[in-house]
CSV table of C-alpha atoms in Angstrom, one decimal:
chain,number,residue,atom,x,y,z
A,1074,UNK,CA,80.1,154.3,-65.9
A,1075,UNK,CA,80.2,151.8,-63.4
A,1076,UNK,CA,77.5,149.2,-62.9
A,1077,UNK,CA,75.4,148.0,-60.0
A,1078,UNK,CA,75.3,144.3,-59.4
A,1079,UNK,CA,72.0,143.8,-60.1
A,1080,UNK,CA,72.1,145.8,-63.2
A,1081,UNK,CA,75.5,143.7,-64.5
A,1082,UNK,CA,73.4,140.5,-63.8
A,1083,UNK,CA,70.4,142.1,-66.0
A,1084,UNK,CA,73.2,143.1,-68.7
A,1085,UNK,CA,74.8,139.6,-68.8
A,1086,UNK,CA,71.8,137.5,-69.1
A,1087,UNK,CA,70.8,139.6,-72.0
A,1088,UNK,CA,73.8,138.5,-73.7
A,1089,UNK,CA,74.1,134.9,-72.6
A,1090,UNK,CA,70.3,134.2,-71.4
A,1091,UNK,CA,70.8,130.0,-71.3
A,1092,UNK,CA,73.8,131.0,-68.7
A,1093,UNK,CA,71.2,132.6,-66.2
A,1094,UNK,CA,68.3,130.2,-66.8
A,1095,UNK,CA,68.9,129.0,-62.7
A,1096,UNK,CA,70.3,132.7,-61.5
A,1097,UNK,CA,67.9,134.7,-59.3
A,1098,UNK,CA,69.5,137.9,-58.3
A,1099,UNK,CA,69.7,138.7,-54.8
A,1100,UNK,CA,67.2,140.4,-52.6
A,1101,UNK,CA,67.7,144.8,-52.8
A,1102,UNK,CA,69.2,146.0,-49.9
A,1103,UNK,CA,71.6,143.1,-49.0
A,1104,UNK,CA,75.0,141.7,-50.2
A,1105,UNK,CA,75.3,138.2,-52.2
A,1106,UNK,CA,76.9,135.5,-50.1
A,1107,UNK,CA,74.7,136.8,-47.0
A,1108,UNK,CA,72.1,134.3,-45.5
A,1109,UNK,CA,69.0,136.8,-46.3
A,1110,UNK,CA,66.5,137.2,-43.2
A,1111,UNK,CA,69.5,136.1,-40.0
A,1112,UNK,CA,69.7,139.8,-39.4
A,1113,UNK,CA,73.2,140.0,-39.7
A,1114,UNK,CA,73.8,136.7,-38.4
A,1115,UNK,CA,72.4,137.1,-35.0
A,1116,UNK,CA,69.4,135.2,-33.7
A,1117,UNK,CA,67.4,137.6,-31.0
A,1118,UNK,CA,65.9,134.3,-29.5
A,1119,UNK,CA,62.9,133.7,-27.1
A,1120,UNK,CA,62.6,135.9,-24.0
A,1121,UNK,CA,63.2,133.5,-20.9
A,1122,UNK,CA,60.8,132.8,-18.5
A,1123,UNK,CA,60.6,135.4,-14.9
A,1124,UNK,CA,59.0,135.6,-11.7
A,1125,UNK,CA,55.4,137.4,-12.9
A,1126,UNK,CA,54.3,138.0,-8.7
A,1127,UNK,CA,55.3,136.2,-5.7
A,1128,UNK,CA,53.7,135.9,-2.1
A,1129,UNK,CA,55.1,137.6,-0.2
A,1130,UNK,CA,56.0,140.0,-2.9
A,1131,UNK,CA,59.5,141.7,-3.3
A,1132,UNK,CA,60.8,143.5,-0.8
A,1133,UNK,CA,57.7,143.2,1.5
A,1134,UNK,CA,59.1,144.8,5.0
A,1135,UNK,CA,55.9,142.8,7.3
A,1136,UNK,CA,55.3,139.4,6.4
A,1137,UNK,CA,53.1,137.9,9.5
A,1138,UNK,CA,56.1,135.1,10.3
A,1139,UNK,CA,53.8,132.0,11.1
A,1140,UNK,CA,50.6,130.6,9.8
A,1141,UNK,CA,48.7,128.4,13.1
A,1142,UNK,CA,47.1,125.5,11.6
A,1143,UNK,CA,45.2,122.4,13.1
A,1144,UNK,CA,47.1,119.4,12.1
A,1145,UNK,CA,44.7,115.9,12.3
A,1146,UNK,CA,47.2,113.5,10.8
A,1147,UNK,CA,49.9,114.7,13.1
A,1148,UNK,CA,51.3,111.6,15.6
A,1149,UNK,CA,50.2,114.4,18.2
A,1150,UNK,CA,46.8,116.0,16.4
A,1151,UNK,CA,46.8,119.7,17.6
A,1152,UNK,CA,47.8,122.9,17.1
A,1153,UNK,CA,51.3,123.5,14.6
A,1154,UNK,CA,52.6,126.6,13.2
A,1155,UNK,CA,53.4,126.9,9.5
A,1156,UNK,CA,54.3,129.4,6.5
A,1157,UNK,CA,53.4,129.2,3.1
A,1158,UNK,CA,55.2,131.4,0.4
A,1159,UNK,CA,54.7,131.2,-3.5
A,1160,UNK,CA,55.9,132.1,-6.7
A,1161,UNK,CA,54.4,132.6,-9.9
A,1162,UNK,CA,56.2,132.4,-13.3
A,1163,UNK,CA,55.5,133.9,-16.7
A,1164,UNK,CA,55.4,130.3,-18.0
A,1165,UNK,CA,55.7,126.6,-17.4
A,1166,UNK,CA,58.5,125.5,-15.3
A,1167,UNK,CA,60.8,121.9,-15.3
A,1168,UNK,CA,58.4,120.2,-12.6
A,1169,UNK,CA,61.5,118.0,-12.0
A,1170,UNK,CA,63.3,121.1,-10.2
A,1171,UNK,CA,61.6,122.0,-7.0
A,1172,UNK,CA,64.5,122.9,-4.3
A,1173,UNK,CA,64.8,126.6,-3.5
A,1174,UNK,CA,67.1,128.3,-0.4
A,1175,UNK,CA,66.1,130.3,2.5
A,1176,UNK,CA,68.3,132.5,3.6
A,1177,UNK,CA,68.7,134.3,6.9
A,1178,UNK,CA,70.5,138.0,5.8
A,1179,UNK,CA,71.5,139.0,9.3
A,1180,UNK,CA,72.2,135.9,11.3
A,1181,UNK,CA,74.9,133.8,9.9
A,1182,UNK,CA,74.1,131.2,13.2
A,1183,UNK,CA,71.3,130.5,11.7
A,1184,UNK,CA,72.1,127.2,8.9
A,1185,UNK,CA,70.6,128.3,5.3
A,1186,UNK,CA,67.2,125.8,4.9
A,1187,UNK,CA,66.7,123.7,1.5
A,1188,UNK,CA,62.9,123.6,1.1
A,1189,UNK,CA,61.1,121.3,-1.5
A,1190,UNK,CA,58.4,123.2,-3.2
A,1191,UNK,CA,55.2,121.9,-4.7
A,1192,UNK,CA,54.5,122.8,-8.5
A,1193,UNK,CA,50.7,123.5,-9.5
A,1194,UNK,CA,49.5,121.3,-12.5
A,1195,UNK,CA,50.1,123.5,-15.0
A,1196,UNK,CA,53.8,124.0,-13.9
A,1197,UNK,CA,54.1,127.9,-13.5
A,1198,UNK,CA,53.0,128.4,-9.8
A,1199,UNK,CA,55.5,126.6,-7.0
A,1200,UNK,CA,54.2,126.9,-3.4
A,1201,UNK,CA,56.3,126.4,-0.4
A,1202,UNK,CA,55.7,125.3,3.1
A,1203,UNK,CA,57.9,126.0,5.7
A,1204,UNK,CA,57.2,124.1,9.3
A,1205,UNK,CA,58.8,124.7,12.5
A,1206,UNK,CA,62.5,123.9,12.4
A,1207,UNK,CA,63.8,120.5,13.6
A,1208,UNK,CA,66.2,122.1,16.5
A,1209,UNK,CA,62.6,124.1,17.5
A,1210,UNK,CA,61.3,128.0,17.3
A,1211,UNK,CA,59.0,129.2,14.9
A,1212,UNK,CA,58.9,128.6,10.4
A,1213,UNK,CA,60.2,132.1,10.3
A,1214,UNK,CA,61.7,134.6,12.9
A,1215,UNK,CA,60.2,137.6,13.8
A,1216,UNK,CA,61.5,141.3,12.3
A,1217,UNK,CA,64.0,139.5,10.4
A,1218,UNK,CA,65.2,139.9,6.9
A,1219,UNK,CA,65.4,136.5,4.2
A,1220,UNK,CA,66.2,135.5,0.9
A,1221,UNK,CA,64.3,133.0,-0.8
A,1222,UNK,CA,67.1,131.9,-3.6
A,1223,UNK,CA,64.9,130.6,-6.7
A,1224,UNK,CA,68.4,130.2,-8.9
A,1225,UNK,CA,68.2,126.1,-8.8
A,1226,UNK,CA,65.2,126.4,-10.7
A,1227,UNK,CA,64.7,126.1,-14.9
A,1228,UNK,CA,62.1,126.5,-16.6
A,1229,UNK,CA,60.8,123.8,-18.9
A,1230,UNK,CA,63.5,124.2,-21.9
A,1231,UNK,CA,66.2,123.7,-19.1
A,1232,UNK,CA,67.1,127.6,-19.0
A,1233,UNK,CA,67.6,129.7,-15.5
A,1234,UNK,CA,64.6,132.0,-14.9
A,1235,UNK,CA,65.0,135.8,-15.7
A,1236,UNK,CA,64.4,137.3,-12.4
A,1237,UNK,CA,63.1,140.7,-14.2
A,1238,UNK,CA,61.1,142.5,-13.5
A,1239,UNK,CA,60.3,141.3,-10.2
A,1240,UNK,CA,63.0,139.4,-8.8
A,1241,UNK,CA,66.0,140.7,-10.8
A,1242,UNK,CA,69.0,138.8,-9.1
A,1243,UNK,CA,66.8,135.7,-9.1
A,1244,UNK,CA,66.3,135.6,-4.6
A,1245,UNK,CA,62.8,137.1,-3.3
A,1246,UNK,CA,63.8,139.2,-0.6
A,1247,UNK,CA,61.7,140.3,2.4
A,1248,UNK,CA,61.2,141.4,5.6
A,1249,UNK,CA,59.6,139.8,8.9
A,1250,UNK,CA,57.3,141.6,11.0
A,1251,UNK,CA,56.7,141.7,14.5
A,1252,UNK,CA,54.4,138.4,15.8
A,1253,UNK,CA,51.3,139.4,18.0
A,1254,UNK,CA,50.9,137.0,20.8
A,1255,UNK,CA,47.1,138.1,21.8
A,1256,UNK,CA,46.0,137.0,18.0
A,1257,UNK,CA,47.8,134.1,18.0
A,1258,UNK,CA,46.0,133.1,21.3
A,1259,UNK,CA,42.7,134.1,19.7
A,1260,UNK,CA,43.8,131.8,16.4
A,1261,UNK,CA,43.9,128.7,19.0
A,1262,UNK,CA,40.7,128.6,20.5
A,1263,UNK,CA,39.3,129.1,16.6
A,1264,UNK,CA,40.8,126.1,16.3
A,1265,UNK,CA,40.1,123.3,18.8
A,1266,UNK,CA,37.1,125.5,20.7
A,1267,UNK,CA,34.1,124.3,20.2
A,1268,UNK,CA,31.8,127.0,18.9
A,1269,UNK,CA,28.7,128.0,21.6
A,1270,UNK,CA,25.7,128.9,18.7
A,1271,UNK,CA,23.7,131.7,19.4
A,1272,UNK,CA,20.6,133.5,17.4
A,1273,UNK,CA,20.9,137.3,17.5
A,1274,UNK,CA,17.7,139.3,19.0
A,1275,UNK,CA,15.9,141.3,16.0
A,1276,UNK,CA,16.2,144.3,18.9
A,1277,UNK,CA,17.7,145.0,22.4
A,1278,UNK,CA,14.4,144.4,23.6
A,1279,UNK,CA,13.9,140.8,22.4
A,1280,UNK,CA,16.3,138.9,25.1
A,1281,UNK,CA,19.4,139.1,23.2
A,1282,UNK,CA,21.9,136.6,24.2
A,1283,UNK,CA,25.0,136.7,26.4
A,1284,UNK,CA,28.2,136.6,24.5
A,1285,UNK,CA,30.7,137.7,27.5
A,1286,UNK,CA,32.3,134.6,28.3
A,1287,UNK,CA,36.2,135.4,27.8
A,1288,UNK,CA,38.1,132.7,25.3
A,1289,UNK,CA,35.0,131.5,24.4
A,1290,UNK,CA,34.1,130.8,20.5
A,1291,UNK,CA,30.9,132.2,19.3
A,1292,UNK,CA,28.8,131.2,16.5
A,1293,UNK,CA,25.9,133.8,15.8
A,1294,UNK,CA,23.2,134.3,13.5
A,1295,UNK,CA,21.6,137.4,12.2
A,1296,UNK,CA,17.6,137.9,11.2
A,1297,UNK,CA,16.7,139.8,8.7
A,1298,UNK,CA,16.2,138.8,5.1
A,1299,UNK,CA,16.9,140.0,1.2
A,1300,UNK,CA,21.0,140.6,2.0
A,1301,UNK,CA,20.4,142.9,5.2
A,1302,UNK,CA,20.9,141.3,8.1
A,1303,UNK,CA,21.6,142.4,11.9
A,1304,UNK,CA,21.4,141.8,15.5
A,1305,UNK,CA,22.0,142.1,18.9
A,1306,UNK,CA,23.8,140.0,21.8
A,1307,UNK,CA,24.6,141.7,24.9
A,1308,UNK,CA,27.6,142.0,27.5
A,1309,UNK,CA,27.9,142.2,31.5
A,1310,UNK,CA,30.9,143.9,33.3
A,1311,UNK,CA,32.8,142.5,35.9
A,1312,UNK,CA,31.9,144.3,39.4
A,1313,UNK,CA,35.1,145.8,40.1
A,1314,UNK,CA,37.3,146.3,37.2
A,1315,UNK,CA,37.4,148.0,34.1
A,1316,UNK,CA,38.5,145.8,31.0
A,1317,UNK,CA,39.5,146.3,27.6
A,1318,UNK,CA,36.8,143.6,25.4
A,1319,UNK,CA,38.0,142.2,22.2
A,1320,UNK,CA,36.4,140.3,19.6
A,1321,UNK,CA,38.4,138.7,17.1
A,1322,UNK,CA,36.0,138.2,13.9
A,1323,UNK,CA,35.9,135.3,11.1
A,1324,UNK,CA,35.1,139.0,8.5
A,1325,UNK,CA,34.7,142.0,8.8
A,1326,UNK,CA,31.5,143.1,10.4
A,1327,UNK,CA,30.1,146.3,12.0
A,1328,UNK,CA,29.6,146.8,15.5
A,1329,UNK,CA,28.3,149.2,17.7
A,1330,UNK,CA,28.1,149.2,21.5
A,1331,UNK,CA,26.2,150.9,24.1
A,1332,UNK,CA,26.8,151.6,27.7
A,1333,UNK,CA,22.8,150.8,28.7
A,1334,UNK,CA,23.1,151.3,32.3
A,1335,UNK,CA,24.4,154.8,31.4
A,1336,UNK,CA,22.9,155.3,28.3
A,1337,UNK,CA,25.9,156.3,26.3
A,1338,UNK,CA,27.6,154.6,23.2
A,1339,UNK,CA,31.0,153.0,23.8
A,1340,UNK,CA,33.4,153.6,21.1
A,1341,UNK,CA,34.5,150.7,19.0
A,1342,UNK,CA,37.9,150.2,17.3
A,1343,UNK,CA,37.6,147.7,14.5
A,1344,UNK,CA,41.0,146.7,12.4
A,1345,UNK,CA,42.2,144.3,9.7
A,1346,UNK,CA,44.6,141.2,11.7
A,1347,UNK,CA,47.8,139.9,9.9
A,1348,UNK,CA,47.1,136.3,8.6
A,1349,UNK,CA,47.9,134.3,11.6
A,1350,UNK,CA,45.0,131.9,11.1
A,1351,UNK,CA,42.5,131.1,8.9
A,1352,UNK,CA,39.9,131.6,11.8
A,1353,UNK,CA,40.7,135.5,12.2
A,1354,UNK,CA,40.6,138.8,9.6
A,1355,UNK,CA,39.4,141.3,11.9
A,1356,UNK,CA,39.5,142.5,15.8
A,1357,UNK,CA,36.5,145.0,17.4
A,1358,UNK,CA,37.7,146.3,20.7
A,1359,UNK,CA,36.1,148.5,23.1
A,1360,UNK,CA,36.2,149.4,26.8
A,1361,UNK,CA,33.9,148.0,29.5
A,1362,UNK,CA,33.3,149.8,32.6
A,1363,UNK,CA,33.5,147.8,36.1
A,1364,UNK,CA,30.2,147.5,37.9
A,1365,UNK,CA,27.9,144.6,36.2
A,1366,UNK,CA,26.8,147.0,33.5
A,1367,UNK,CA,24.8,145.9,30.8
A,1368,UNK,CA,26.2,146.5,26.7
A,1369,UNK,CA,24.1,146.3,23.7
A,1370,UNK,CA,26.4,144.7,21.2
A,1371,UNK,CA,24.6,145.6,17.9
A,1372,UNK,CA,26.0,143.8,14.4
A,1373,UNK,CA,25.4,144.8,10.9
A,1374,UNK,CA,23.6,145.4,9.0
A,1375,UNK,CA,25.4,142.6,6.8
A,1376,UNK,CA,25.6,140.8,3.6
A,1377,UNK,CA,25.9,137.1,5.2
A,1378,UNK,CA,23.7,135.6,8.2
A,1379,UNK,CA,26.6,133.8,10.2
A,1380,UNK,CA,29.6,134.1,11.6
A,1381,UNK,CA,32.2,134.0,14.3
A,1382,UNK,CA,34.3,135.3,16.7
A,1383,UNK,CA,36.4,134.8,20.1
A,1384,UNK,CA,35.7,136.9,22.5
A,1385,UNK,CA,38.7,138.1,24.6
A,1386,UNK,CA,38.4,140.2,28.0
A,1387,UNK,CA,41.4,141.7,29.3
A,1388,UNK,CA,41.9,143.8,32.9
A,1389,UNK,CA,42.8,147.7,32.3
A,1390,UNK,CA,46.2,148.4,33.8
């Protein structure tokens, strides 16, 4: 009969016991002469660090492609256009690594830009402003496709990112969308008008006030008390002309309108904006008849007291 190892060892020390004092027999289920607890030899290691979300996300196909921003310290103060992307990690980053590569996919004319991020303090988010190009045009182009290429990075043991599971080639890729030159004209009186303050009337009755200068900024405030607040301002037509009436909010807020002078509500189209400005999240639009008719403009009821918008009259075709 042929003996295990373990049961040799056993047999052995019985015999020669002082010869096995320092002998431990090996572990069951492995061979002796093999490291115990390597696995074989292989070490399965730490996972390495990836892109946990990113702003504009992957893949995104309508990125607003500027950001209008009022820029004080300027040598010119005034109005500038910007865009600011992100990217998030799964952990702590080497803050001394900051450079990523922008990319235009379709356009080889157009020179790939090296951008210097800015790390948060704890290392894992890296934000990235783009301004206007020297040579001029907007940060980004309009309906055009980029790649961000995060590659240079490492994260704070000095290995590449993994770009799974949301950037998997290490580049955040995505798509432009088409630039809306109304709101962005709306974004610039936000910021350099001056706002014209207004107190809502409790009812149509109670004098509301006029809010039907074009371009102007308006800041009104709603009565009412314990969270429900709402209001009324009211609107002129022009004498000949029928116009299309936007009003490009600060929030969201609800509006109705009525046509007074013919006693009939006008319908109201109210619709999230792109992120052109900080000044804008929503546009109301209706349609004012020609003939100095007199609109109700009725807001809320609502959670807040104040707020703002631009108010934006534009001739029907």
């Amino acid at each position: 009969m042929r003996l295990t190892p373990v049961i040799a060892l056993f047999a052995a020390c019985a015999l020669a016991p002082l010869a096995c004092d320092n002998e431990t027999p090996p572990p069951s289920g492995t061979d002796a002469g093999t490291d115990a607890g390597t696995d074989g030899g292989t070490d399965a290691g730490e996972p390495r660090t990836s892109v946990s979300s990113s702003q504009p996300a992957e893949s995104a196909s309508d990125l607003y492609p500027v950001e209008m921003y009022y820029d004080s310290a300027a040598s010119r103060p005034g109005v500038y256009q910007r865009k600011v992307l992100s990217v998030t990690f799964s952990g702590p980053m080497d803050p001394s690594r900051s450079q990523v590569t922008l990319t235009h996919r379709s356009d080889s004319s157009i020179e790939p830009r090296t951008l210097s991020g800015q790390w948060s303090s704890d290392h894992r988010t890296l934000t990235v402003t783009l301004l206007a190009p020297e040579e001029g045009g907007p940060p980004l182009e309009e309906k055009s496709p980029y790649t961000l290429d995060l590659t240079q990075l490492r994260d704070e043991a000095g290995q590449p990112i993994d770009g799974a599971p949301v950037v998997g080639d290490g580049k955040l890729d995505f798509t432009t969308g088409a630039r809306d030159g109304d709101l962005e004209h709306a974004c610039s009186h936000t910021l350099v008008n001056t706002p014209v303050e207004h107190n809502a009337a409790p009812s149509k009755f109670a004098s509301p006030p006029a809010t039907d200068i074009g371009h102007a900024r308006y800041r009104l405030t709603l009565p009412g008390t314990d969270g429900a607040y709402a209001g009324y301002s009211e609107f002129i037509s022009t004498p000949d002309v029928d116009e299309t009436i936007s009003l490009y909010l600060d929030r969201e807020v609800a509006l109705s309108v009525r046509d007074e002078t013919e006693s009939v509500d006008a319908p109201v189209e109210v619709r999230a904006m792109p992120p052109a400005c900080a000044g804008v999240t929503h546009r109301a639009r209706f349609s004012a008849m020609a003939g100095d008719r007199l609109y109700s403009l009725h807001f809320g009821p609502a959670s807040f007291t104040t707020f703002e918008f631009i108010l934006e009259r534009q001739d029907k075709k």
